[in-house]
mmCIF file of C-alpha atoms and ligand atoms in Angstrom:
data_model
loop_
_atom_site.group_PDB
_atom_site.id
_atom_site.type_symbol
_atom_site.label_atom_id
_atom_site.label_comp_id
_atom_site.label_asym_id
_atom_site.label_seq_id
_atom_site.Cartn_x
_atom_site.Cartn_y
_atom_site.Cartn_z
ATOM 1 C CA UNK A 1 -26.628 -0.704 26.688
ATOM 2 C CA UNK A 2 -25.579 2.507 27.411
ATOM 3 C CA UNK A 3 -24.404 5.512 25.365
ATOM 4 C CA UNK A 4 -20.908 6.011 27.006
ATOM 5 C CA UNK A 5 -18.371 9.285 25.612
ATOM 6 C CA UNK A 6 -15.935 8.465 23.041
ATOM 7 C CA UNK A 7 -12.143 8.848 23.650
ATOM 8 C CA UNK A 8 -10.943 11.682 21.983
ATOM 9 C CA UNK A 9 -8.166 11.102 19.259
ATOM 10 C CA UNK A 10 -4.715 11.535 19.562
ATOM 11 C CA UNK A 11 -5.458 14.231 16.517
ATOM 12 C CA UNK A 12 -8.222 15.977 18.749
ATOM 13 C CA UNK A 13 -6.789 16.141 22.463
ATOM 14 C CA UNK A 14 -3.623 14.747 22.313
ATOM 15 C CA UNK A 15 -0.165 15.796 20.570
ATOM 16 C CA UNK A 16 2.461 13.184 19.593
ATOM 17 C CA UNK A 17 4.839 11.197 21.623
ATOM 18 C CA UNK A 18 7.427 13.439 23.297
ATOM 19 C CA UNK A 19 10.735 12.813 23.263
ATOM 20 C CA UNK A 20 12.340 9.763 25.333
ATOM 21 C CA UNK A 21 13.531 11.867 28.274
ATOM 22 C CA UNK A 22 9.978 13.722 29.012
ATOM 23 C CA UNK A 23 8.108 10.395 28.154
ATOM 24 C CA UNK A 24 10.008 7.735 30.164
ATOM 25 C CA UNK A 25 10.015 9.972 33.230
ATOM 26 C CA UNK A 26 6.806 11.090 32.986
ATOM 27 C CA UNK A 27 4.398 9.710 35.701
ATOM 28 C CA UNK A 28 1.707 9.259 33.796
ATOM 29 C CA UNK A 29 3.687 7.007 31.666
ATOM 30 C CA UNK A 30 5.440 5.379 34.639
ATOM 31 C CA UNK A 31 2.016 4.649 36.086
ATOM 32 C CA UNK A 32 0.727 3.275 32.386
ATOM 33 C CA UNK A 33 4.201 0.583 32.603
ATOM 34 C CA UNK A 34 3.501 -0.329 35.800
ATOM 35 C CA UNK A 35 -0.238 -1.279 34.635
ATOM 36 C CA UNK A 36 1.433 -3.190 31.510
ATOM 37 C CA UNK A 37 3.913 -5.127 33.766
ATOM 38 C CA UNK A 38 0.878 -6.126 35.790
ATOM 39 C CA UNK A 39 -1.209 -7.238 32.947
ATOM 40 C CA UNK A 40 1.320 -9.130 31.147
ATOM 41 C CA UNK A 41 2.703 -10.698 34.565
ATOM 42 C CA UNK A 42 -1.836 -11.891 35.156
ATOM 43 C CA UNK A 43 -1.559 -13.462 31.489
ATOM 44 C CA UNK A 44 1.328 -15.411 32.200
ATOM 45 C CA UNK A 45 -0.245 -16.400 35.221
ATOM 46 C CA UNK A 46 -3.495 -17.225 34.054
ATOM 47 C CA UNK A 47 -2.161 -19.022 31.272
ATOM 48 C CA UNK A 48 0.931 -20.773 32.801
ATOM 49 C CA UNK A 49 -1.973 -21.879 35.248
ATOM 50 C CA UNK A 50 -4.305 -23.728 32.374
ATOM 51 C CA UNK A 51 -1.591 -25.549 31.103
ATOM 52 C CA UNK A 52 -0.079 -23.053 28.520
ATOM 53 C CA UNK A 53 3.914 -22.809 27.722
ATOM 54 C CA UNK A 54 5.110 -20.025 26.876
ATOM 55 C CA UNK A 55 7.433 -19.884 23.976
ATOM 56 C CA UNK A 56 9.933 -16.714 22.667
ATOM 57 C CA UNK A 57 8.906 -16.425 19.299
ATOM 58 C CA UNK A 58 11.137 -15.581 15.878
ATOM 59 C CA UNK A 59 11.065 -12.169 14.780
ATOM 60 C CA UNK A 60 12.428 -12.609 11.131
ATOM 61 C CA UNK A 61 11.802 -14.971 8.826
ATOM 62 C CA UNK A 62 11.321 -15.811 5.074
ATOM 63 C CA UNK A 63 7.646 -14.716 5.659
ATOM 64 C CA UNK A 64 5.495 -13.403 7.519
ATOM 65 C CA UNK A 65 1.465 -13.238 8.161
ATOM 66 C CA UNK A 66 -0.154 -11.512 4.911
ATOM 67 C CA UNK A 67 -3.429 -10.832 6.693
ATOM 68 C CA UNK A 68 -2.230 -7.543 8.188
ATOM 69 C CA UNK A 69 -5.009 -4.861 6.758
ATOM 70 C CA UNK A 70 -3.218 -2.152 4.543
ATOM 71 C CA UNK A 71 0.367 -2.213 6.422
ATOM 72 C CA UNK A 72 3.533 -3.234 4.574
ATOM 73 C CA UNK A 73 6.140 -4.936 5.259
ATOM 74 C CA UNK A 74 9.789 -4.406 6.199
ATOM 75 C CA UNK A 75 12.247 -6.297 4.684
ATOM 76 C CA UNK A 76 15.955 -7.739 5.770
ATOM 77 C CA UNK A 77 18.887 -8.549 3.838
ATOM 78 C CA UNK A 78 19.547 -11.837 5.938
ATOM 79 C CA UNK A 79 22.585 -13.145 4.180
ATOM 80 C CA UNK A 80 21.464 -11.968 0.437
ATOM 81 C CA UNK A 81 17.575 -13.609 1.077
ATOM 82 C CA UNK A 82 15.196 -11.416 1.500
ATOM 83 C CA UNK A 83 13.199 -12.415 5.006
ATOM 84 C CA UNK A 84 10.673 -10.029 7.074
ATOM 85 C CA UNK A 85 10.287 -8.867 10.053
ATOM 86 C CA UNK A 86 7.025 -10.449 11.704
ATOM 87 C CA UNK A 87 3.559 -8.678 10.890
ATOM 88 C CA UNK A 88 2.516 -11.211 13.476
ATOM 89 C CA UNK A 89 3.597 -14.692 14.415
ATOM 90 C CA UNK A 90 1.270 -16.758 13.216
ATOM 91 C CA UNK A 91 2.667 -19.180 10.763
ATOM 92 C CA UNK A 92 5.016 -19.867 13.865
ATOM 93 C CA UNK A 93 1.873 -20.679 16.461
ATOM 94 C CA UNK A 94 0.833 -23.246 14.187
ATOM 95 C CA UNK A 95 4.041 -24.842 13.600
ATOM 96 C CA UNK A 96 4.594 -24.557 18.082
ATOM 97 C CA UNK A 97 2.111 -26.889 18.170
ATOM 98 C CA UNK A 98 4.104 -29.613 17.219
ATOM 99 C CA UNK A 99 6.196 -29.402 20.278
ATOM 100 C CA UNK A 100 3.031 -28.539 22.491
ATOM 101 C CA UNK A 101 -0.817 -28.184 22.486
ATOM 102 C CA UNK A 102 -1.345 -25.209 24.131
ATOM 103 C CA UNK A 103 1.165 -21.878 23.531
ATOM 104 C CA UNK A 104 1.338 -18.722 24.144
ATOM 105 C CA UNK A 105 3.888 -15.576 23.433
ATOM 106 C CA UNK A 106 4.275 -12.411 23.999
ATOM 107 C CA UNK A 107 5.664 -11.180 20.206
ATOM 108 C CA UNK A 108 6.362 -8.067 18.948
ATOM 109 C CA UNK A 109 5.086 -7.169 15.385
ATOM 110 C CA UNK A 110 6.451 -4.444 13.244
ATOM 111 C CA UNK A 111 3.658 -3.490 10.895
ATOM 112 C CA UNK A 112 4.425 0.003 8.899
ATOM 113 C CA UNK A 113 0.561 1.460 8.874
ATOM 114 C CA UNK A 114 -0.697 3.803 5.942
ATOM 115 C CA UNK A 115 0.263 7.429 7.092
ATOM 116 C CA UNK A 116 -3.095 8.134 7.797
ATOM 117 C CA UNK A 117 -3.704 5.779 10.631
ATOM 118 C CA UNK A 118 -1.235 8.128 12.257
ATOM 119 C CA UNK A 119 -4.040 9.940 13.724
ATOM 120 C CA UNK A 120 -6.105 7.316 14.277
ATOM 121 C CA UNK A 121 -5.097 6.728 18.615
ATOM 122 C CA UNK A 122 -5.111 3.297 18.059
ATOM 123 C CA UNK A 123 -1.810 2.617 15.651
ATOM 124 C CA UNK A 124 1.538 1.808 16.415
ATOM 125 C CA UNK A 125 4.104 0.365 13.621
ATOM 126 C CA UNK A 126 5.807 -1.122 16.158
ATOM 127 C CA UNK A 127 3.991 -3.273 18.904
ATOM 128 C CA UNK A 128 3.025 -6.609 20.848
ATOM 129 C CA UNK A 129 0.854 -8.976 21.137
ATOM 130 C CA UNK A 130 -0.354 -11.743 23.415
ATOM 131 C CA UNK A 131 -0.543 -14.430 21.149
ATOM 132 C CA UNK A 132 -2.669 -17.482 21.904
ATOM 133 C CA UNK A 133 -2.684 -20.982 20.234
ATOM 134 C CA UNK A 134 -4.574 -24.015 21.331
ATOM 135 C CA UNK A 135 -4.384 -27.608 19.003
ATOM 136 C CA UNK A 136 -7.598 -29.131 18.763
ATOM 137 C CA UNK A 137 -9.999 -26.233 20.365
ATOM 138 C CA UNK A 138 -13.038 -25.209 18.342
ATOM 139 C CA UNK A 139 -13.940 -21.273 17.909
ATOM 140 C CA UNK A 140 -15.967 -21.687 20.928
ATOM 141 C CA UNK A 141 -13.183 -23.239 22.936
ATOM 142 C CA UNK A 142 -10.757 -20.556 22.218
ATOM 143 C CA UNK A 143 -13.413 -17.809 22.626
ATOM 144 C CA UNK A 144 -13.808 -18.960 26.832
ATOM 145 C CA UNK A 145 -9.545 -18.712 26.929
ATOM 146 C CA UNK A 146 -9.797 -14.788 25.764
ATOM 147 C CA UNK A 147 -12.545 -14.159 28.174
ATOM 148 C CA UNK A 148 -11.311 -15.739 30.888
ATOM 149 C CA UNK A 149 -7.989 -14.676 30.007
ATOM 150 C CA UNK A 150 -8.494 -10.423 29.970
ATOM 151 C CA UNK A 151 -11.369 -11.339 32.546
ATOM 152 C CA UNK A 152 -8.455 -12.485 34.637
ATOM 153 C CA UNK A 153 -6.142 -9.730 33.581
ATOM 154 C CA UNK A 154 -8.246 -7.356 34.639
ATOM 155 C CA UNK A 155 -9.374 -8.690 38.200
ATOM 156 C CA UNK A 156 -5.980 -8.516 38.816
ATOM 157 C CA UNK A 157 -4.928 -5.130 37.837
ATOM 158 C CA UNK A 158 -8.308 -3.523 39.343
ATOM 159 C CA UNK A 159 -7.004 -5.563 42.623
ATOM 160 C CA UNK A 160 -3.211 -4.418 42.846
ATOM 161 C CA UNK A 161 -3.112 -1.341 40.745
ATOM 162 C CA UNK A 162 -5.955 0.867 42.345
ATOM 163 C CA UNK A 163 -3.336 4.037 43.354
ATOM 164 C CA UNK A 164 -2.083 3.916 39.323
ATOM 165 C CA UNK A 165 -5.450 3.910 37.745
ATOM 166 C CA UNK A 166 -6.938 6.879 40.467
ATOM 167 C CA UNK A 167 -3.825 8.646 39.076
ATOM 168 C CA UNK A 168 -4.257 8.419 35.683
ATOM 169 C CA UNK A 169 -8.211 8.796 36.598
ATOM 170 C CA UNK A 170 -9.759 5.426 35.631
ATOM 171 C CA UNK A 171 -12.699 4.516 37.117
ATOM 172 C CA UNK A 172 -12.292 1.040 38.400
ATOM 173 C CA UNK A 173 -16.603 0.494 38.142
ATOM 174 C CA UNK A 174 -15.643 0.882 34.185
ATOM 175 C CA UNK A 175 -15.315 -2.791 34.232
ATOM 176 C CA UNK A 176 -17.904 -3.598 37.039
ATOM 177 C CA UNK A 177 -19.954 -4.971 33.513
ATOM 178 C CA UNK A 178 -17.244 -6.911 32.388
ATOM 179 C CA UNK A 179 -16.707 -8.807 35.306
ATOM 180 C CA UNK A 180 -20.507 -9.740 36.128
ATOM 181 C CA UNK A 181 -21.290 -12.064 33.658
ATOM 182 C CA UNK A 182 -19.961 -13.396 30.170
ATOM 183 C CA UNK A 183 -19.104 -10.937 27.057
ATOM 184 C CA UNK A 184 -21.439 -10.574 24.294
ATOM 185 C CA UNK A 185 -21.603 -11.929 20.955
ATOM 186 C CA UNK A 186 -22.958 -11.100 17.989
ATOM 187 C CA UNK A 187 -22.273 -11.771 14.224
ATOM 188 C CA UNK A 188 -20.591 -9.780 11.969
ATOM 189 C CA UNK A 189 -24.165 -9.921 10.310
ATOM 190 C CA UNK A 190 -25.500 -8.624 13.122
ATOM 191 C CA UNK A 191 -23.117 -6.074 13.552
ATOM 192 C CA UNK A 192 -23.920 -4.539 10.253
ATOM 193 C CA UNK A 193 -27.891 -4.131 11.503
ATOM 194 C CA UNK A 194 -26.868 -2.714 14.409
ATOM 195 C CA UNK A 195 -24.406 -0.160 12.293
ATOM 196 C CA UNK A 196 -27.446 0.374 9.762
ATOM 197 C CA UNK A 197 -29.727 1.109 13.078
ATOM 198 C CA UNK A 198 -26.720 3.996 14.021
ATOM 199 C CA UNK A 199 -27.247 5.556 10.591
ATOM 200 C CA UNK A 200 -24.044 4.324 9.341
ATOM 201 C CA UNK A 201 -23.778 2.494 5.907
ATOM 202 C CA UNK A 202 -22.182 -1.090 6.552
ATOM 203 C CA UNK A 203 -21.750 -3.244 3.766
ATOM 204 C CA UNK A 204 -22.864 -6.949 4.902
ATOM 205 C CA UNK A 205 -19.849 -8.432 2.914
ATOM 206 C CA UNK A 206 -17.060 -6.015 3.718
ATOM 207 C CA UNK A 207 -14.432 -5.436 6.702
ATOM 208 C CA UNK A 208 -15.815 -2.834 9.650
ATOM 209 C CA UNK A 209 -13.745 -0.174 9.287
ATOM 210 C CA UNK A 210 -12.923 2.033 12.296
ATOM 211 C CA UNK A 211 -14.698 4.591 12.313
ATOM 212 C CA UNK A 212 -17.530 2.299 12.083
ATOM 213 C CA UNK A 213 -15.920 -0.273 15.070
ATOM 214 C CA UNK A 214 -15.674 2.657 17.103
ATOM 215 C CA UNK A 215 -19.326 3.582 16.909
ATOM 216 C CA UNK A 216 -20.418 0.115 17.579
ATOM 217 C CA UNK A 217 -17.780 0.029 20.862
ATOM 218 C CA UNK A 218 -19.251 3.286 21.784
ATOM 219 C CA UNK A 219 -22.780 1.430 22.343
ATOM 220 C CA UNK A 220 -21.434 -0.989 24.982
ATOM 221 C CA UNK A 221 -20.343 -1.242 28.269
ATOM 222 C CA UNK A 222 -18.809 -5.207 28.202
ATOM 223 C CA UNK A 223 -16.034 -6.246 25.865
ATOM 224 C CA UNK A 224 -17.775 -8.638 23.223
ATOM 225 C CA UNK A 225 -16.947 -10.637 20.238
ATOM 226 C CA UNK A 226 -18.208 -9.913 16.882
ATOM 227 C CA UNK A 227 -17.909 -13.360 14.861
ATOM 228 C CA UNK A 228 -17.928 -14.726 11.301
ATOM 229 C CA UNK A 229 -16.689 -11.985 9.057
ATOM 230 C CA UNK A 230 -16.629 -12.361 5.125
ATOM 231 C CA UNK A 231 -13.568 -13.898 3.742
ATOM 232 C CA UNK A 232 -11.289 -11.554 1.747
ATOM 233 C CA UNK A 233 -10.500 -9.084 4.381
ATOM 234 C CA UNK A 234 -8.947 -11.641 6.677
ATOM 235 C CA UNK A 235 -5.443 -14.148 6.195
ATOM 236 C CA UNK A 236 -5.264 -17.227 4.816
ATOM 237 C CA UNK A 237 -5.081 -19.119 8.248
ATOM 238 C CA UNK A 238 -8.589 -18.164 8.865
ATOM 239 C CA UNK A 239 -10.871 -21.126 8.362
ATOM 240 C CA UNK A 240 -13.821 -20.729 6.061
ATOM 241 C CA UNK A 241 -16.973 -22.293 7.356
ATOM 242 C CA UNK A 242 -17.505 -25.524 5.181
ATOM 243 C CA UNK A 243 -21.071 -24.798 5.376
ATOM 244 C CA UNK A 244 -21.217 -21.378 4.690
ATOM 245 C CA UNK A 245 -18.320 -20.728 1.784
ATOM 246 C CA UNK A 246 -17.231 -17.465 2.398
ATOM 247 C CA UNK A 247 -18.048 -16.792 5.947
ATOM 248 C CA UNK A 248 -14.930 -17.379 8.514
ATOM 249 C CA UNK A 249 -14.966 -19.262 11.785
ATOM 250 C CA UNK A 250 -13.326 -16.407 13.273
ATOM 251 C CA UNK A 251 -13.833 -13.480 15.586
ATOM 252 C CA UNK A 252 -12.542 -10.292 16.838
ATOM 253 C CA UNK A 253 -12.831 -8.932 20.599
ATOM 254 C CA UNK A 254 -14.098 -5.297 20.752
ATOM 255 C CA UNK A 255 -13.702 -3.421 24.084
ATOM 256 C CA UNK A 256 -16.705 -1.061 25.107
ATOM 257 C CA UNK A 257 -16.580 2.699 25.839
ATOM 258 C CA UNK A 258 -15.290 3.329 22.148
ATOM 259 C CA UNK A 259 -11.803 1.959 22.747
ATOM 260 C CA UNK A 260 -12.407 -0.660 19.824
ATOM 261 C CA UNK A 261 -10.662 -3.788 18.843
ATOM 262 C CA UNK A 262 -8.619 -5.384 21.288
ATOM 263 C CA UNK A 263 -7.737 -9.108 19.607
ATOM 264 C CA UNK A 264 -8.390 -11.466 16.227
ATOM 265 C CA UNK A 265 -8.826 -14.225 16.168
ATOM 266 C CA UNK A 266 -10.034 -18.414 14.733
ATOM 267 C CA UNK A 267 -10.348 -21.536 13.978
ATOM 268 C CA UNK A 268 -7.530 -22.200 11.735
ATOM 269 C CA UNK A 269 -7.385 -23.923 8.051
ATOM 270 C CA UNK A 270 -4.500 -26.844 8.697
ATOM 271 C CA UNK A 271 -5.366 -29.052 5.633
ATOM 272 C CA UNK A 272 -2.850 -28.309 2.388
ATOM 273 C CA UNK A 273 -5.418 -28.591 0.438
ATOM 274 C CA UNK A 274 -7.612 -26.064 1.624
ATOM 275 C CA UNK A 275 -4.203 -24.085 2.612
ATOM 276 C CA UNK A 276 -3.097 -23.904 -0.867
ATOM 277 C CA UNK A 277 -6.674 -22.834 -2.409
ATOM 278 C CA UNK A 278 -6.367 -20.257 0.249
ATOM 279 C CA UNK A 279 -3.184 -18.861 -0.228
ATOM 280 C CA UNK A 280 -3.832 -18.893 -4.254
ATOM 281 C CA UNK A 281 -7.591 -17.423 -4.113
ATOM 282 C CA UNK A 282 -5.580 -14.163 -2.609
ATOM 283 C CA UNK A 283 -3.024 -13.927 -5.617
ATOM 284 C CA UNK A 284 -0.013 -14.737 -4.069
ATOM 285 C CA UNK A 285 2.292 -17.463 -4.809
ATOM 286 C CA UNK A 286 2.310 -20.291 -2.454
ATOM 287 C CA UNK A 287 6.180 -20.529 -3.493
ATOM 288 C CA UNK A 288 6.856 -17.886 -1.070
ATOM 289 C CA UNK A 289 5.558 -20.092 1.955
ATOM 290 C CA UNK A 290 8.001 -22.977 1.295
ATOM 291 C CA UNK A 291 8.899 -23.912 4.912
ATOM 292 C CA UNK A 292 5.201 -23.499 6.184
ATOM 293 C CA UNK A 293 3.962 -25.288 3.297
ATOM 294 C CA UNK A 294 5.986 -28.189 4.068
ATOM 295 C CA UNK A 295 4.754 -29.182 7.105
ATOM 296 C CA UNK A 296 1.586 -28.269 6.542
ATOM 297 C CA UNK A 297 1.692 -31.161 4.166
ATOM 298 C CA UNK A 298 3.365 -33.059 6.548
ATOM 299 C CA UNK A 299 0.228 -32.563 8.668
ATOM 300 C CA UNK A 300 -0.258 -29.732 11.357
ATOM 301 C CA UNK A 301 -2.905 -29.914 13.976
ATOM 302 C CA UNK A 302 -5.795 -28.344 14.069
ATOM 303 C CA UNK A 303 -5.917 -25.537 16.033
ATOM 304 C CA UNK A 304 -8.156 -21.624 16.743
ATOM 305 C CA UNK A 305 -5.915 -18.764 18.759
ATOM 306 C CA UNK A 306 -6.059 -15.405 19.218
ATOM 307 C CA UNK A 307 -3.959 -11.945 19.196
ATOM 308 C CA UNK A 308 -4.757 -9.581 21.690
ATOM 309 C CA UNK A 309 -2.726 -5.836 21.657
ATOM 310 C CA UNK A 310 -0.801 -5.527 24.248
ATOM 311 C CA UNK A 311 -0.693 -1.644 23.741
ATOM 312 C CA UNK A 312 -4.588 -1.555 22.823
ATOM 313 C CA UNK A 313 -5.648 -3.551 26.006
ATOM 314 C CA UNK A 314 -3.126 -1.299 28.297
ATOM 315 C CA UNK A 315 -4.894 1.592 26.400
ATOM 316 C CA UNK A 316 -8.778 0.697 27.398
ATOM 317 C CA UNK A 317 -7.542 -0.607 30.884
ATOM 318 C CA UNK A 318 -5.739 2.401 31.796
ATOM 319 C CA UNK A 319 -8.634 4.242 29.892
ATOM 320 C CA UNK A 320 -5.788 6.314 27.835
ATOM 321 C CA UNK A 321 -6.174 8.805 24.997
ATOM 322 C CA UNK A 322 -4.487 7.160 23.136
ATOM 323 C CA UNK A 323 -2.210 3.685 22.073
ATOM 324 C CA UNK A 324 0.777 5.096 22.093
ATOM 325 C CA UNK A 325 0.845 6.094 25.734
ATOM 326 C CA UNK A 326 1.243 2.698 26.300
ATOM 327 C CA UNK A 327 4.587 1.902 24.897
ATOM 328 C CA UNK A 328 8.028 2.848 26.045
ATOM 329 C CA UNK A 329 9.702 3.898 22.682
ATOM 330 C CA UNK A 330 6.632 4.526 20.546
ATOM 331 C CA UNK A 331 6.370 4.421 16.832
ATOM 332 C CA UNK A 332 3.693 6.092 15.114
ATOM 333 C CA UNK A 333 3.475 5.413 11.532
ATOM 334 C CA UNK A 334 5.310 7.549 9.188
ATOM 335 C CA UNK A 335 7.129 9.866 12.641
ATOM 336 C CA UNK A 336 11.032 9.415 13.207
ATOM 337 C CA UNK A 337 11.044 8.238 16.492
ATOM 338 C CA UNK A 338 14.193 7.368 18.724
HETATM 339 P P1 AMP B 1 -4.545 -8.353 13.816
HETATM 340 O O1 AMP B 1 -3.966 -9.683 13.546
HETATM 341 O O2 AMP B 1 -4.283 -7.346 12.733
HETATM 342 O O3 AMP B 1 -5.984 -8.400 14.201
HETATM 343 O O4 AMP B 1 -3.761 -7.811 15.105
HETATM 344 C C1 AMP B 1 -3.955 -8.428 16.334
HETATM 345 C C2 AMP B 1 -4.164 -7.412 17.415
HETATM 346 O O5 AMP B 1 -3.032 -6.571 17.523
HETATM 347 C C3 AMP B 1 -5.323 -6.454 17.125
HETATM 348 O O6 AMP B 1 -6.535 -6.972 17.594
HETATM 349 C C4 AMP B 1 -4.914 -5.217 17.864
HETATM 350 O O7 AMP B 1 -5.256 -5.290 19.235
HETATM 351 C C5 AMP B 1 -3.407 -5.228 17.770
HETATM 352 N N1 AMP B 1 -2.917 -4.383 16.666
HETATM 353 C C6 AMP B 1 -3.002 -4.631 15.338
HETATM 354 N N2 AMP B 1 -2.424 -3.658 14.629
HETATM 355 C C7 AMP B 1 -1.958 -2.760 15.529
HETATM 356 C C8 AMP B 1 -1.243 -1.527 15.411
HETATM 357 N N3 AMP B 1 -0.888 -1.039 14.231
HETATM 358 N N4 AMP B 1 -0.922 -0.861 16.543
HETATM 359 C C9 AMP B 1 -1.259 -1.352 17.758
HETATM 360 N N5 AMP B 1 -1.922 -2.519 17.928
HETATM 361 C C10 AMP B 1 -2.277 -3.218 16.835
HETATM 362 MG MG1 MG B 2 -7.712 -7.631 13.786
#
């Protein structure tokens, strides 16, 4: 492991998003686009190739995911009801699978972030993700489709997009790690030793927060997955580990160098039973989920997926300041932006 320079913040180094004009016809960000265009083009490729369709997926509906930490949600007036814009898709990748057993989309999320995260480099309220959903695939299944997938991803933006990222000065040997050998694992038990070892004071039972996921990036120089967090912090969809109540068979992947969290992801609860004692252990009222609920009783298939940021993994391959840099009309939580 090596100790590797964090990014700065967007608060530190960087200022704001400028205004459309300056941004869109600024190289840098022309050069960042052309690096998004190429990654998303290598995911469809990669998983067009392994047997994945990709779908367009809704972006209203009568609800959306709950699981999003701390953001609201925005509302719609869609004839009188009251729907949402998506937080995420993921009461919709369950349901795809009844028309297919492997899906992907690319989805965008609205997600309006406390004020604070403003600051943070790594928030948007508006932005995408490459959303992954495979019926039948255990947690370790779905955990070789995200590393092969950004493995793939980013073999095939080091190999077509060398001018861009010597222009916006990435080193290419950044990811000489990553594409050597698998990415690491670790629990999110483990994690919280490792945090304790940095001096930092990680409850065992609690989310990591980001200062703390930023520290523990910091210490790496591969992606790698941190696995089984505590139940509470995490949706409903999440499956809890029959054999260890209130651990979750789920997992997020951090990128190294500081850059953070770059995808969530699980095995996925699909029984109403265990749905419903889900939904109702987090104080909401399962009325709300009427359509999902249905055919979830109905019976859905089993399933784990994934959500990787578009924006974040453009950010850490492009090795930019910050998130925002990374999207054409961004939206930083709480600025009025065209
Ligand atoms: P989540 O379901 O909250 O884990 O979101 C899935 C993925 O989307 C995360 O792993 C991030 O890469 C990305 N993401 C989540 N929230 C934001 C945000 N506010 N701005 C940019 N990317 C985000
Ligand atoms: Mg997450």
């Amino acid at each position: 492991m090596t100790q590797t320079q964090l990014p700065a913040t967007a608060g530190e180094s960087l200022a704001g998003p400028p205004g459309p004009r300056a941004h869109l016809t600024s190289p840098v960000t022309q050069a960042v686009l052309r690096v998004q265009n190429q990654i998303t083009a290598a995911a469809r490729e990669y998983l067009s190739g392994d047997g994945f369709v990709e779908m367009l997926p809704p972006i209203i509906g009568p609800v959306t995911d709950p699981g999003a930490r701390g953001a609201k949600q925005v509302d719609i007036d869609f004839y009188g009801h009251r729907y949402k814009l998506m937080t995420s898709a993921i009461l919709y990748k369950q349901a795809s699978l009844l028309a297919f057993n492997r899906i992907f989309y690319i989805a965008p999320n609205v997600r309006l972030e406390p004020l604070e995260t403003s600051s943070t480099a790594r928030h948007l309220a508006e932005f995408h993700q490459i959303d992954v959903e495979v019926a039948h695939a255990s947690r370790d299944d779905i955990l070789l489709v995200a590393q092969g997938l950004v493995s793939h991803i980013i073999r095939r933006v080091t190999g077509t997009m060398a001018a861009e990222l010597a222009f916006l000065g990435r080193d290419p040997r950044a990811f000489d790690a990553l594409l050597a050998g698998p990415f690491g694992r670790m629990t999110h038990h483990e994690a919280a030793e490792s945090l304790h070892g940095l001096g930092h004071d990680q409850d065992p039972h609690a989310e990591i927060d980001w200062y703390a996921e930023r520290l523990l990036s910091a210490q790496h120089e591969r992606p790698f997955f941190v696995t089984d967090y505590p139940k509470g912090s995490r949706g409903f969809y999440d499956r809890e580990n029959p054999d260890r109540p209130g651990t979750l068979m789920n997992f997020d992947l951090i990128a190294p160098e500081g850059y953070g969290e770059l995808c969530s992801g699980s095995e996925r609860e699909f029984e109403y039973r265990r749905i419903m004692a889900r939904i109702r252990e987090t104080g909401e009222n399962p009325a709300k989920y009427g359509w999902y609920l249905d055919l979830v009783r109905e019976g859905i298939k089993s399933s784990s997926g994934f959500g990787i940021g578009l924006e974040r993994l453009t950010r850490y391959i492009a090795g930019l300041d910050a998130t925002w840099q990374a999207n054409a009309y961004p939206k930083l939580p709480g600025v009025v932006s065209p």
